[in-house]
PDB file of C-alpha atoms in Angstrom:
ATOM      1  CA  UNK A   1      16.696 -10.317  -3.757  1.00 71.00           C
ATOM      2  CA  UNK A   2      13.831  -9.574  -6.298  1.00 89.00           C
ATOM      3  CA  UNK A   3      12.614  -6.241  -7.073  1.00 94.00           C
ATOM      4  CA  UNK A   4       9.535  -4.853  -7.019  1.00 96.00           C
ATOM      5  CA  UNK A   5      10.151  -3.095 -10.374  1.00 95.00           C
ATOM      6  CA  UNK A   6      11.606  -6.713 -11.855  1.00 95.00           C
ATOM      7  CA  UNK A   7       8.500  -8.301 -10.884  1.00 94.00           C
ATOM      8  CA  UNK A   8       6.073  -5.856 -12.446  1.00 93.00           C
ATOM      9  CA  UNK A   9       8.056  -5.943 -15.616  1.00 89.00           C
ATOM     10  CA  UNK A  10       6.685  -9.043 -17.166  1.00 84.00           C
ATOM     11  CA  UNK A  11       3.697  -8.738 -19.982  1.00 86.00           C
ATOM     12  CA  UNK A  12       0.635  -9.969 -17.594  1.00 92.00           C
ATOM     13  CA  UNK A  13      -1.033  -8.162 -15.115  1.00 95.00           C
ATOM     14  CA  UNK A  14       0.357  -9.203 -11.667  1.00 96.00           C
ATOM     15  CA  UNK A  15      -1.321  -8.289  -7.758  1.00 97.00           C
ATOM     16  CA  UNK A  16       0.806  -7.837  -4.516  1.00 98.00           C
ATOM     17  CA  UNK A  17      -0.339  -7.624  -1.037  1.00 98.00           C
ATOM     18  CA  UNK A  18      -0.350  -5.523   1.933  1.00 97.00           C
ATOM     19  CA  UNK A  19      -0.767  -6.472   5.614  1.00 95.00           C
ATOM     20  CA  UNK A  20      -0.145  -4.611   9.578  1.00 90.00           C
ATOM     21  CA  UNK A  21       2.048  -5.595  11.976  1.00 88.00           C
ATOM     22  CA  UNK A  22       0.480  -7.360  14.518  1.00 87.00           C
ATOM     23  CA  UNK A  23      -0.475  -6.477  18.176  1.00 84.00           C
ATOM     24  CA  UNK A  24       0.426  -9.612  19.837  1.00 86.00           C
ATOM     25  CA  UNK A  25       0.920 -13.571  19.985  1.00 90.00           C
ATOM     26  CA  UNK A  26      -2.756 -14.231  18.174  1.00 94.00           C
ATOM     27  CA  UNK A  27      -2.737 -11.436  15.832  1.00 91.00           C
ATOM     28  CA  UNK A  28       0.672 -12.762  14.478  1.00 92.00           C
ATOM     29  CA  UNK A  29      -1.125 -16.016  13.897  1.00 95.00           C
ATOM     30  CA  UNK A  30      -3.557 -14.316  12.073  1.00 96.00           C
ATOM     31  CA  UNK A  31      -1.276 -13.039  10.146  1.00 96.00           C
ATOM     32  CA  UNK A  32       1.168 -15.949   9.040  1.00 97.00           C
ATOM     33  CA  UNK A  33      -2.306 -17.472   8.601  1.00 97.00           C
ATOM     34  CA  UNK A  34      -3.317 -14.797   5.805  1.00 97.00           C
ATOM     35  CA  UNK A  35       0.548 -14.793   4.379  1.00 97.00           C
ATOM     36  CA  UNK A  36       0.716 -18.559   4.005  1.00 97.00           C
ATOM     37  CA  UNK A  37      -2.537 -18.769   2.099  1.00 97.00           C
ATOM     38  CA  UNK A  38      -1.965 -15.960  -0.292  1.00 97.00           C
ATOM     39  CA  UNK A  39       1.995 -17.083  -1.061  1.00 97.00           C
ATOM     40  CA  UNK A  40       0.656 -20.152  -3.467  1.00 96.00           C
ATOM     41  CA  UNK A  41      -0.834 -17.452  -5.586  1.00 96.00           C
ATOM     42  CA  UNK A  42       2.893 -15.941  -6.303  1.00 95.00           C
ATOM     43  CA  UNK A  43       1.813 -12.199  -5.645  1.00 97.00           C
ATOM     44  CA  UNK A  44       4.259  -9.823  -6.899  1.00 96.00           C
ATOM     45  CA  UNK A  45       5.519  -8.714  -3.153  1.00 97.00           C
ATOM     46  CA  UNK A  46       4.374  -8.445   0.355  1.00 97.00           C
ATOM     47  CA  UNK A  47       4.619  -5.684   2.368  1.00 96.00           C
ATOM     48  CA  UNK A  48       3.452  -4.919   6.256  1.00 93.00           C
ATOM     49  CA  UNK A  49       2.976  -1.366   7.119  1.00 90.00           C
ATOM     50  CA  UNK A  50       5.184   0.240   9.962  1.00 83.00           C
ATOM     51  CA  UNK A  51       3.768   1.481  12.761  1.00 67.00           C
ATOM     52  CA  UNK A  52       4.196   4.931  14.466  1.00 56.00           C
ATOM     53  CA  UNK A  53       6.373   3.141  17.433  1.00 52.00           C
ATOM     54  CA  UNK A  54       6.828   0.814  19.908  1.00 48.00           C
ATOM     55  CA  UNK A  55       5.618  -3.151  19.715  1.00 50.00           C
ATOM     56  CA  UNK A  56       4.124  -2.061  16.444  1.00 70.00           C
ATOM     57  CA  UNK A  57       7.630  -1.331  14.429  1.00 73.00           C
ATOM     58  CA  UNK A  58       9.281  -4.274  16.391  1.00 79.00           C
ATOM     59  CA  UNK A  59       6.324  -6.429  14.766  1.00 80.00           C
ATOM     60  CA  UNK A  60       7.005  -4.841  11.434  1.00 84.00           C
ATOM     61  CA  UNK A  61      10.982  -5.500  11.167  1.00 85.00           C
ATOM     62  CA  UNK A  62      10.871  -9.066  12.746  1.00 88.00           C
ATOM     63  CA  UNK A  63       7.731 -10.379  10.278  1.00 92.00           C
ATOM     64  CA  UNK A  64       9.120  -9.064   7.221  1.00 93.00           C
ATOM     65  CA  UNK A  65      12.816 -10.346   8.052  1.00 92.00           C
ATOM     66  CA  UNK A  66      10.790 -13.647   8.541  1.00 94.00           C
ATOM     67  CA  UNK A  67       8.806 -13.399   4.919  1.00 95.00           C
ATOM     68  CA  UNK A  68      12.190 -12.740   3.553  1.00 94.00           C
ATOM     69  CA  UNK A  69      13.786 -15.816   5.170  1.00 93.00           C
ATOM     70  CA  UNK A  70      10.699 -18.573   5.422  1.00 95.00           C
ATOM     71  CA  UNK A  71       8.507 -18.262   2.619  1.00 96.00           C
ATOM     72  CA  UNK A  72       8.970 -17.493  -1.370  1.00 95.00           C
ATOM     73  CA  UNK A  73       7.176 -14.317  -1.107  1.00 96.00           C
ATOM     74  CA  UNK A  74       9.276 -11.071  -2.417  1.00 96.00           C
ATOM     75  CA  UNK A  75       9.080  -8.815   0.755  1.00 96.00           C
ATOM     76  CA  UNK A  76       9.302  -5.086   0.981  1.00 96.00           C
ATOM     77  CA  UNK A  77       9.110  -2.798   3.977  1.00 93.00           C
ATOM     78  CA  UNK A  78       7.538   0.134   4.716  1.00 93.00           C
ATOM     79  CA  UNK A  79       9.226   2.828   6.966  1.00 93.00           C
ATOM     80  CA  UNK A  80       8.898   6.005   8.188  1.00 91.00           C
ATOM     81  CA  UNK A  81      10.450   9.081   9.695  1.00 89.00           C
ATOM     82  CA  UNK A  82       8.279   9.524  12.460  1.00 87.00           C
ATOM     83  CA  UNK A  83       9.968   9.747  15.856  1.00 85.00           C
ATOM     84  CA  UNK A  84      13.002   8.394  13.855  1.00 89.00           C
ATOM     85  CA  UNK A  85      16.325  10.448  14.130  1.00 93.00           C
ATOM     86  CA  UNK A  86      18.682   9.713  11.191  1.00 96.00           C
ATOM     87  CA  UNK A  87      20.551   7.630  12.879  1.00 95.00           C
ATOM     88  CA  UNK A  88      18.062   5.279  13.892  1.00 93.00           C
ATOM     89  CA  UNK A  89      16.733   5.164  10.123  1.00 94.00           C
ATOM     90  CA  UNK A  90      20.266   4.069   9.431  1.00 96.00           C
ATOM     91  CA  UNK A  91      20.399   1.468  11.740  1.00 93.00           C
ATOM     92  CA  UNK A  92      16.487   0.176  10.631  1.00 92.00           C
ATOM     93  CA  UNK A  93      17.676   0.166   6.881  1.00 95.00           C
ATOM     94  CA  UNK A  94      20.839  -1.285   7.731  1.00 94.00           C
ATOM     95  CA  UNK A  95      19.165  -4.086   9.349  1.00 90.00           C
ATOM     96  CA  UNK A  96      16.644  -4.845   6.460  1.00 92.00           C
ATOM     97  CA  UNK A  97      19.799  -4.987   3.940  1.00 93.00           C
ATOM     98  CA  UNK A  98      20.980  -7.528   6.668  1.00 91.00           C
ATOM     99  CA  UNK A  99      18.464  -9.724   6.838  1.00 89.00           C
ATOM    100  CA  UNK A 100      17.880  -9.342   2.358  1.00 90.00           C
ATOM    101  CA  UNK A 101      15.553  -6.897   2.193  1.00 94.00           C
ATOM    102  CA  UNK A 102      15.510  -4.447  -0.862  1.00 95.00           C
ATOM    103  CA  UNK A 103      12.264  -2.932  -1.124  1.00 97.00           C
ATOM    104  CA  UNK A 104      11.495  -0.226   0.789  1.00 97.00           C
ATOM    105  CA  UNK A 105       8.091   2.147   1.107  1.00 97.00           C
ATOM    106  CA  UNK A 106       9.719   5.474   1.905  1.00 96.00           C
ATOM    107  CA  UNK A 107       7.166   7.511   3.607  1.00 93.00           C
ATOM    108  CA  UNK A 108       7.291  10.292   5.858  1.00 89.00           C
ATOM    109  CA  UNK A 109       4.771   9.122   8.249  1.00 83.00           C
ATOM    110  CA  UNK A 110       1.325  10.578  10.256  1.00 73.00           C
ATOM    111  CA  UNK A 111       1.580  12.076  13.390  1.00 67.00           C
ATOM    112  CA  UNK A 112       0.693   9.345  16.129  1.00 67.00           C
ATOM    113  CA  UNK A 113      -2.646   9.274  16.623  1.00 61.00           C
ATOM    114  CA  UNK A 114      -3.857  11.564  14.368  1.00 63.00           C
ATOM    115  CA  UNK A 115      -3.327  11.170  10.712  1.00 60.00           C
ATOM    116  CA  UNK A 116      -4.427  14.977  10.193  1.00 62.00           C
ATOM    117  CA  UNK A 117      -2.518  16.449  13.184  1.00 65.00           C
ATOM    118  CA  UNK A 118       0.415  18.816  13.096  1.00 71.00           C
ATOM    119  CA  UNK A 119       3.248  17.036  11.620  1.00 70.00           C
ATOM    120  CA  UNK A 120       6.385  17.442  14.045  1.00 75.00           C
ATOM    121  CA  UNK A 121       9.581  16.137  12.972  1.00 77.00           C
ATOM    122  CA  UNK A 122      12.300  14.474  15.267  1.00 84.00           C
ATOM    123  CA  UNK A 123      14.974  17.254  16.185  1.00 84.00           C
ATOM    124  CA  UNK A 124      17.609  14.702  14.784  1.00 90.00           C
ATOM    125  CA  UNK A 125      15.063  13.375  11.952  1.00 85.00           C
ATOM    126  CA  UNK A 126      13.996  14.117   8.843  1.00 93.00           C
ATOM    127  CA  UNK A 127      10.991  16.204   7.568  1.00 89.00           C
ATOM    128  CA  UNK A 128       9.977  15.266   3.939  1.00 91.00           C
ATOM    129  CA  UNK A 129       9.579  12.109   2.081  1.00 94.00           C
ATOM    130  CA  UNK A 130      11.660  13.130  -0.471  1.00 96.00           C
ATOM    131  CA  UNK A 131      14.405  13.303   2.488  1.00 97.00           C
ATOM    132  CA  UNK A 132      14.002   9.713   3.255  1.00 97.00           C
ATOM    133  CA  UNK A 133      14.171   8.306  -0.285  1.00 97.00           C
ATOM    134  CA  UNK A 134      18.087   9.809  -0.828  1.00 97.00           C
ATOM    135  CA  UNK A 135      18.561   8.597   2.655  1.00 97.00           C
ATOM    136  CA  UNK A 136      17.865   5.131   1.419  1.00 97.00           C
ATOM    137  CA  UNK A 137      19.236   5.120  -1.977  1.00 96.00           C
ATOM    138  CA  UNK A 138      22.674   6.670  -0.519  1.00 96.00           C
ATOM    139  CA  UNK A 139      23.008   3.171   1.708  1.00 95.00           C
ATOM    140  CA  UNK A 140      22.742   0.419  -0.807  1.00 92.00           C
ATOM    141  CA  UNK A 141      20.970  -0.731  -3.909  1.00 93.00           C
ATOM    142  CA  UNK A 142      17.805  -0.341  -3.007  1.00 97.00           C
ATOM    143  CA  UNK A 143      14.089  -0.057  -5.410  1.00 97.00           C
ATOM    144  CA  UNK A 144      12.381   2.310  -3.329  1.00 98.00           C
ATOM    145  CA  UNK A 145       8.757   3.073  -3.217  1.00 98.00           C
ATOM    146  CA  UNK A 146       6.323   6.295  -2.324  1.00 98.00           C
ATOM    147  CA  UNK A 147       3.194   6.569  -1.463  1.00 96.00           C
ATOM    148  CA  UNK A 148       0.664   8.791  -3.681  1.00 96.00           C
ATOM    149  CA  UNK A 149      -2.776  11.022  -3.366  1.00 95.00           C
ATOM    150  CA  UNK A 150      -4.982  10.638  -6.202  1.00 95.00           C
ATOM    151  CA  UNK A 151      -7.261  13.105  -4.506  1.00 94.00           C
ATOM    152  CA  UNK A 152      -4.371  14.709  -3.395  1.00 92.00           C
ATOM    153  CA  UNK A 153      -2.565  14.648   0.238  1.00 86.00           C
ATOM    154  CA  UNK A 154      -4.450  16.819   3.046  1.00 79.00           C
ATOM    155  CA  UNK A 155      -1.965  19.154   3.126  1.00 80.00           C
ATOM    156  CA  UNK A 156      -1.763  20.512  -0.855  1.00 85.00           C
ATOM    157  CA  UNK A 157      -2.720  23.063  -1.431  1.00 83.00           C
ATOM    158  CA  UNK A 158      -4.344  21.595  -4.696  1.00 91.00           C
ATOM    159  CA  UNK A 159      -3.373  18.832  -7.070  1.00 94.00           C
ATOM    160  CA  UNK A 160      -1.174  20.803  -9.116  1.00 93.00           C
ATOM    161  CA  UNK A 161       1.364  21.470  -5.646  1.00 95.00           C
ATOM    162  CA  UNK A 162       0.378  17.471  -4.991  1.00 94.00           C
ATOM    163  CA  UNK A 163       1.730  16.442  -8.480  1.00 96.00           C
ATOM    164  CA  UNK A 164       5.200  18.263  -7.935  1.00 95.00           C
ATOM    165  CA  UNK A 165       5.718  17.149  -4.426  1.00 95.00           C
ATOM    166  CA  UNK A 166       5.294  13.411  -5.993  1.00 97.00           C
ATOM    167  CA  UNK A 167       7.330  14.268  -8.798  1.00 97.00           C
ATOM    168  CA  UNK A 168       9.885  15.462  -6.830  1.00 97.00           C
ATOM    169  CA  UNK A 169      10.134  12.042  -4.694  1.00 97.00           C
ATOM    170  CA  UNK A 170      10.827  10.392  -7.772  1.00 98.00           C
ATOM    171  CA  UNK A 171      13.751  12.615  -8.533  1.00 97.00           C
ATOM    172  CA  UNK A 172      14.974  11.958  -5.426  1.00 97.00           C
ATOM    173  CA  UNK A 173      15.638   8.550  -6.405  1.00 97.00           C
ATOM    174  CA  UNK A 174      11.769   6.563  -6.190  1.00 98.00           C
ATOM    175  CA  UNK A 175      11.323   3.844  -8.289  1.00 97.00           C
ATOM    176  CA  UNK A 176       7.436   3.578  -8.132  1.00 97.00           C
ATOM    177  CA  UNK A 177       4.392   5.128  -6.091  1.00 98.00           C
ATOM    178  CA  UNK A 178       1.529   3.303  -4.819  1.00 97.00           C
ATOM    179  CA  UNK A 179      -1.422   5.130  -4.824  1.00 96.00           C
ATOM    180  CA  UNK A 180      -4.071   5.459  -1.544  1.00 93.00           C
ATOM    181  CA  UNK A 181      -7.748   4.573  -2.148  1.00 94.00           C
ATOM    182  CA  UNK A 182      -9.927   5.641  -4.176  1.00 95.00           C
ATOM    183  CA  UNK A 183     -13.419   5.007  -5.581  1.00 95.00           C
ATOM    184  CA  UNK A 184     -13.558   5.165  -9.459  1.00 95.00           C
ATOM    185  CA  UNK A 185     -11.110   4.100 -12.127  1.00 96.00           C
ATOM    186  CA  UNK A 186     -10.720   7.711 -13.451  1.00 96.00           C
ATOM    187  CA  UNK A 187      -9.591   8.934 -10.030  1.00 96.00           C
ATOM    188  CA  UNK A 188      -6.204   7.146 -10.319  1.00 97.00           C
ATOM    189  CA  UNK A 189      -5.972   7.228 -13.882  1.00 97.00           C
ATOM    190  CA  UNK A 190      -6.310  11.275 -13.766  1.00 97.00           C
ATOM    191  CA  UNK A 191      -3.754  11.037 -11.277  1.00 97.00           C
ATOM    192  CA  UNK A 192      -1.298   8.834 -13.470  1.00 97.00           C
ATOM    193  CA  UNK A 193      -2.033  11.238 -16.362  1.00 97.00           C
ATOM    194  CA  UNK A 194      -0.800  14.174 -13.942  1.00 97.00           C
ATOM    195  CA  UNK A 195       2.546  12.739 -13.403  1.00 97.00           C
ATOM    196  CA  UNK A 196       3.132  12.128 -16.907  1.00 97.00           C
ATOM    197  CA  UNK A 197       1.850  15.201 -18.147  1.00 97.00           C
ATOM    198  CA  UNK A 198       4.421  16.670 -15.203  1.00 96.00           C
ATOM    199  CA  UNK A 199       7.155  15.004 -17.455  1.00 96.00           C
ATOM    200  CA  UNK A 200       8.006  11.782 -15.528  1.00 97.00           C
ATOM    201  CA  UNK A 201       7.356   8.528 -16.720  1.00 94.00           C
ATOM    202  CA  UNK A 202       7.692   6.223 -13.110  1.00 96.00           C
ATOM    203  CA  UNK A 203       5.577   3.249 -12.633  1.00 96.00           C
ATOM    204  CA  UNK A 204       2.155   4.198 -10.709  1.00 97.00           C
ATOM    205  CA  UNK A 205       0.359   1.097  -8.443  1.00 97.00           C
ATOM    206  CA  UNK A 206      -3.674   1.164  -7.199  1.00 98.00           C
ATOM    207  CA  UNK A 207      -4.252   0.649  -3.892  1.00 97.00           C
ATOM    208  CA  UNK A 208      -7.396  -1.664  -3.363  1.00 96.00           C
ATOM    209  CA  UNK A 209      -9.453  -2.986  -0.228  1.00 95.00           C
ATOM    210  CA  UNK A 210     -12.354  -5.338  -0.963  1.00 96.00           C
ATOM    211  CA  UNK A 211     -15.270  -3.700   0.608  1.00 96.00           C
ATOM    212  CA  UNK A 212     -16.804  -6.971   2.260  1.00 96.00           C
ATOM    213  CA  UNK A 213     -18.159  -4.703   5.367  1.00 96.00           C
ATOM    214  CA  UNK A 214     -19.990  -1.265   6.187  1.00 96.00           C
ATOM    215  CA  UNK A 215     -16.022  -0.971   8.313  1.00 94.00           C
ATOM    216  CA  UNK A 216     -14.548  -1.157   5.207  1.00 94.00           C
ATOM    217  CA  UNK A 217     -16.559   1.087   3.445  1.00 95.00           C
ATOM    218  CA  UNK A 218     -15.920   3.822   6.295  1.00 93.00           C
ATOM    219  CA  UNK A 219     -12.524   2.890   6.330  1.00 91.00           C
ATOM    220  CA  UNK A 220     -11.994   3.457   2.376  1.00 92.00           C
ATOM    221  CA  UNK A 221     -13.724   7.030   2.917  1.00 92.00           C
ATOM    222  CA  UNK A 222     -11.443   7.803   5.933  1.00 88.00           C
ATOM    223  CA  UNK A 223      -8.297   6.697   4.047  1.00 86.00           C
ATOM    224  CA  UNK A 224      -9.165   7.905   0.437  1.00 89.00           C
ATOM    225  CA  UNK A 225      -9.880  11.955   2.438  1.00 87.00           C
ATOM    226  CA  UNK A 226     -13.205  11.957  -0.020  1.00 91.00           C
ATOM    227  CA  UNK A 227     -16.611  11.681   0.186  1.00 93.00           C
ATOM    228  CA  UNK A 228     -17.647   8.100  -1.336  1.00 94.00           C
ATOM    229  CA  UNK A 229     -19.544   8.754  -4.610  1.00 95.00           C
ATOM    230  CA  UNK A 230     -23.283   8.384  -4.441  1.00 96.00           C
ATOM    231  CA  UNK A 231     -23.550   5.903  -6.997  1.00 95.00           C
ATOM    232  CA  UNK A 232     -21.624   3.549  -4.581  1.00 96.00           C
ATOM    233  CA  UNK A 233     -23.458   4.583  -1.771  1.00 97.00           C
ATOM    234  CA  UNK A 234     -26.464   3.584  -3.634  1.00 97.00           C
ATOM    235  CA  UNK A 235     -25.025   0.575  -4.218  1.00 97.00           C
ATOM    236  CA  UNK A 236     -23.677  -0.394  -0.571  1.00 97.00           C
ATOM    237  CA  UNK A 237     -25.826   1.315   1.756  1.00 96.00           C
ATOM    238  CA  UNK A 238     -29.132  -0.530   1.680  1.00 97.00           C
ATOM    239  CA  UNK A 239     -27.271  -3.726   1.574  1.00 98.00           C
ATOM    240  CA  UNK A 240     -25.838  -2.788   5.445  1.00 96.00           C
ATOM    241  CA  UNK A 241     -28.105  -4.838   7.324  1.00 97.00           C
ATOM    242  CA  UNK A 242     -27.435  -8.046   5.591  1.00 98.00           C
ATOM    243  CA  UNK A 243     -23.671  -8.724   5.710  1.00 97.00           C
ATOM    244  CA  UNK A 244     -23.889 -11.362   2.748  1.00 98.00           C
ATOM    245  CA  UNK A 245     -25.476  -9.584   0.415  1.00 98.00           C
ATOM    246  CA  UNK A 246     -23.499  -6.525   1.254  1.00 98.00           C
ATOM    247  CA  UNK A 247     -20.537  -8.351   0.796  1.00 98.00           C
ATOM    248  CA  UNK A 248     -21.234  -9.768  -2.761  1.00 98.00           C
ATOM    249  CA  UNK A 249     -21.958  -6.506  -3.862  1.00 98.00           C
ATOM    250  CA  UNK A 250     -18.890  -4.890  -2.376  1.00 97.00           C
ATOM    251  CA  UNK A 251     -16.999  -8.115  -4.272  1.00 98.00           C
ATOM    252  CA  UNK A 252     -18.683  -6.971  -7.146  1.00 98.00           C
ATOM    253  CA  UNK A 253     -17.551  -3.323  -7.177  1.00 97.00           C
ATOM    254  CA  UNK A 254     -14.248  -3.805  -6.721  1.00 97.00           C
ATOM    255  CA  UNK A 255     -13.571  -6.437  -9.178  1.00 98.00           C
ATOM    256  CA  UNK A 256     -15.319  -4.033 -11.885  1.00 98.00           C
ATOM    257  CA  UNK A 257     -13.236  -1.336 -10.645  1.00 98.00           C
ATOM    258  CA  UNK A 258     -10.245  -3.698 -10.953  1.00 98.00           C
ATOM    259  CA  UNK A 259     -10.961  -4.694 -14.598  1.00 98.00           C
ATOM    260  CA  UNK A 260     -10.999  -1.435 -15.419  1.00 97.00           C
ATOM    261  CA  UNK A 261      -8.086  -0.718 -14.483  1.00 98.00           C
ATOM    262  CA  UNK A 262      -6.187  -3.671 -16.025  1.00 97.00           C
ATOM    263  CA  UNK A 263      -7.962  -2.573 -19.328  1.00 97.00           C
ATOM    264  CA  UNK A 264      -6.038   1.137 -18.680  1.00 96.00           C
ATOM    265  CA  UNK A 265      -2.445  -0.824 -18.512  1.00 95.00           C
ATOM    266  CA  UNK A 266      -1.785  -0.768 -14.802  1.00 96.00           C
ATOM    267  CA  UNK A 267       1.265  -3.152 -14.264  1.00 94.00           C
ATOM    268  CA  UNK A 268      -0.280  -4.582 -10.726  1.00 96.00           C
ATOM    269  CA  UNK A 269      -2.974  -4.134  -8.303  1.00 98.00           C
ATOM    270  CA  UNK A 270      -1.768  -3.617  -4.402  1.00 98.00           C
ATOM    271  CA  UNK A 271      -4.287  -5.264  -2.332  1.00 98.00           C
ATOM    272  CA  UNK A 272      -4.673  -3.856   1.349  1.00 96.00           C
ATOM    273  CA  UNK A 273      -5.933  -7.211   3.244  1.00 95.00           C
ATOM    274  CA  UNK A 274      -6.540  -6.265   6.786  1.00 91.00           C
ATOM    275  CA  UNK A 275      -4.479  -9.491   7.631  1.00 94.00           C
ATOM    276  CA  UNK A 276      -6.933 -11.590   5.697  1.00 94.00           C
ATOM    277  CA  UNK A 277      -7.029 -13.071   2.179  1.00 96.00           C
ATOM    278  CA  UNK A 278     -10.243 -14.273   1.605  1.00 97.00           C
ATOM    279  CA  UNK A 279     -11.418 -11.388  -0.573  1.00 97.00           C
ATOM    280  CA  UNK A 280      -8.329 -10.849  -1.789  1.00 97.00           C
ATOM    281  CA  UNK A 281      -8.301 -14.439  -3.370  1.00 97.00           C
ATOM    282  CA  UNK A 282     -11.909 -14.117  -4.370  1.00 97.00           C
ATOM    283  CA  UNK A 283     -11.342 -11.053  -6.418  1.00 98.00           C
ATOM    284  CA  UNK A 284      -7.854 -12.297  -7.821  1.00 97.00           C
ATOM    285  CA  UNK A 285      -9.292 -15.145  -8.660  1.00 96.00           C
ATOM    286  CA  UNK A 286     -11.971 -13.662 -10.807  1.00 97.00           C
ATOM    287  CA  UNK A 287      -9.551 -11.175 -12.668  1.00 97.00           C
ATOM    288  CA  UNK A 288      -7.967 -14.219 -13.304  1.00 95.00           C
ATOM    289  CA  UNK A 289      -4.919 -13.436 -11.993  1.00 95.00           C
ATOM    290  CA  UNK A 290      -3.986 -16.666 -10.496  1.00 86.00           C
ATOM    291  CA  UNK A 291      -1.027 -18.948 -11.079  1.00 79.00           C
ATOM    292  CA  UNK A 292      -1.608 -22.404 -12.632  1.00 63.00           C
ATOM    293  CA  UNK A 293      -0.819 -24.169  -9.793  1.00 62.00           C
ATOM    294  CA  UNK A 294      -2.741 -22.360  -7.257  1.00 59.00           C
TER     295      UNK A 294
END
């Protein structure tokens, strides 16, 4: 198996591709729908986020044993330590080695139901990130992955605390960190000059979301933790009663936020899709990232 750090080693720009686990029968249609029509344009990998329990992690485990089995695509899997003991995260990573899974997204987790609730660990779990990366990298050769803040996570103090709790992930064995939203170039770049400055030199990833919606726009606010810049809101929000034009303009801003950052050197651009790849392809498409033969 591929790994994510092999494919974002080449001398182009790549993009990779994020979706959820789905809900039920017709979500997971939606789904395969969204995988199959973004696989001819040979993203990097595919990931699908794990849920906080339940149907949700079930979804997660069986769809991404199925991308690594039934398509081309080079799969990784998120996981998390909430309501996990260790022994369960064992038998979870055990299973994805099983099935030919190497990439994992090592993350600690958000309370259920409340990303910004009081973070309780499993008596028998784990409490850090850092904790579940050397669980990982102690059962097999792995290329593990983290998640990072470029505003900082909720619970830093400030961005200086921030930077060492990311640094220390990648001591712990992290191969790469894939950054949350964000709304201007310089927001992740200032972040990827933190780490380095911090003295460690591991490969940073954007997170993106097309903003084709008013939801999305809310949704990139809620997930970023900051305000949306009023340039952008002076961009987007008279456009909110007509959904087309709204959406061209959204297009618009994140493919000149994306060519920004391809001029700044960033190896590959994580998409979050919502199970969908329209925008995705649309913006790909015009960064000319696209394989001959899509």
């Amino acid at each position: 198996m591929t790994s994510v750090v092999e494919r974002l080693r080449g001398d182009a720009p790549v993009f990779s591709v994020e979706f959820f686990p789905p809900r039920d029968q017709a979500d997971e249609a939606v789904l395969w729908r969204a995988i199959r029509e973004l696989e001819p344009f040979d993203p990097a990998y595919m990931s699908i986020t794990y849920g906080a329990g339940g149907s949700s992690r079930d979804g997660t485990i069986r769809n991404i044993a199925r991308a690594a089995t039934e398509t081309t695509l080079v799969p990784m899997a998120h996981l998390t330590a909430v309501n996990h003991s260790v022994a369960e995260l064992r038998n979870v990573i055990g299973w994805y080695a099983a099935v030919g899974v190497r990439n994992i997204l090592a993350l600690r987790g958000d309370p259920p139901g409340d990303p910004y609730g009081e973070w309780v660990a499993h008596p028998e779990g784990l409490t850090y990130a850092e904790e579940l990366v050397e669980l990982v990298r102690s059962l097999g050769d792995f290329c593990v992955g983290v998640s990072a803040f470029p505003y900082g996570h909720p619970r830093s103090a400030d961005l200086d605390e921030d930077t060492k709790y990311l640094v220390r992930k990648f001591k712990a064995g992290a191969d790469f960190g894939i950054a949350q939203l964000f709304f201007a170039p310089e927001d992740f770049l200032r972040l990827r000059d933190r780490v380095a400055a911090a003295g460690c030199d591991k490969l940073l990833i954007p997170g993106v979301m097309p903003l084709t919606t008013p939801r999305t726009l809310r949704t990139t606010v809620k997930l970023s933790g900051a305000p949306a810049p009023k340039k952008l809101l002076e961009r987007l929000e008279p456009l909110e009663d007509d959904p087309a034009a709204f959406r061209a303009e959204g297009i618009d801003v994140v493919t000149e936020l994306c060519e920004r950052l391809l001029a700044e050197g960033v190896p590959d651009l994580h998409f979050y899709t919502f199970n969908r790849s329209k925008a995705t392809r649309e913006v790909i498409r015009r960064l000319g990232l696209v394989p001959a033969r899509a």
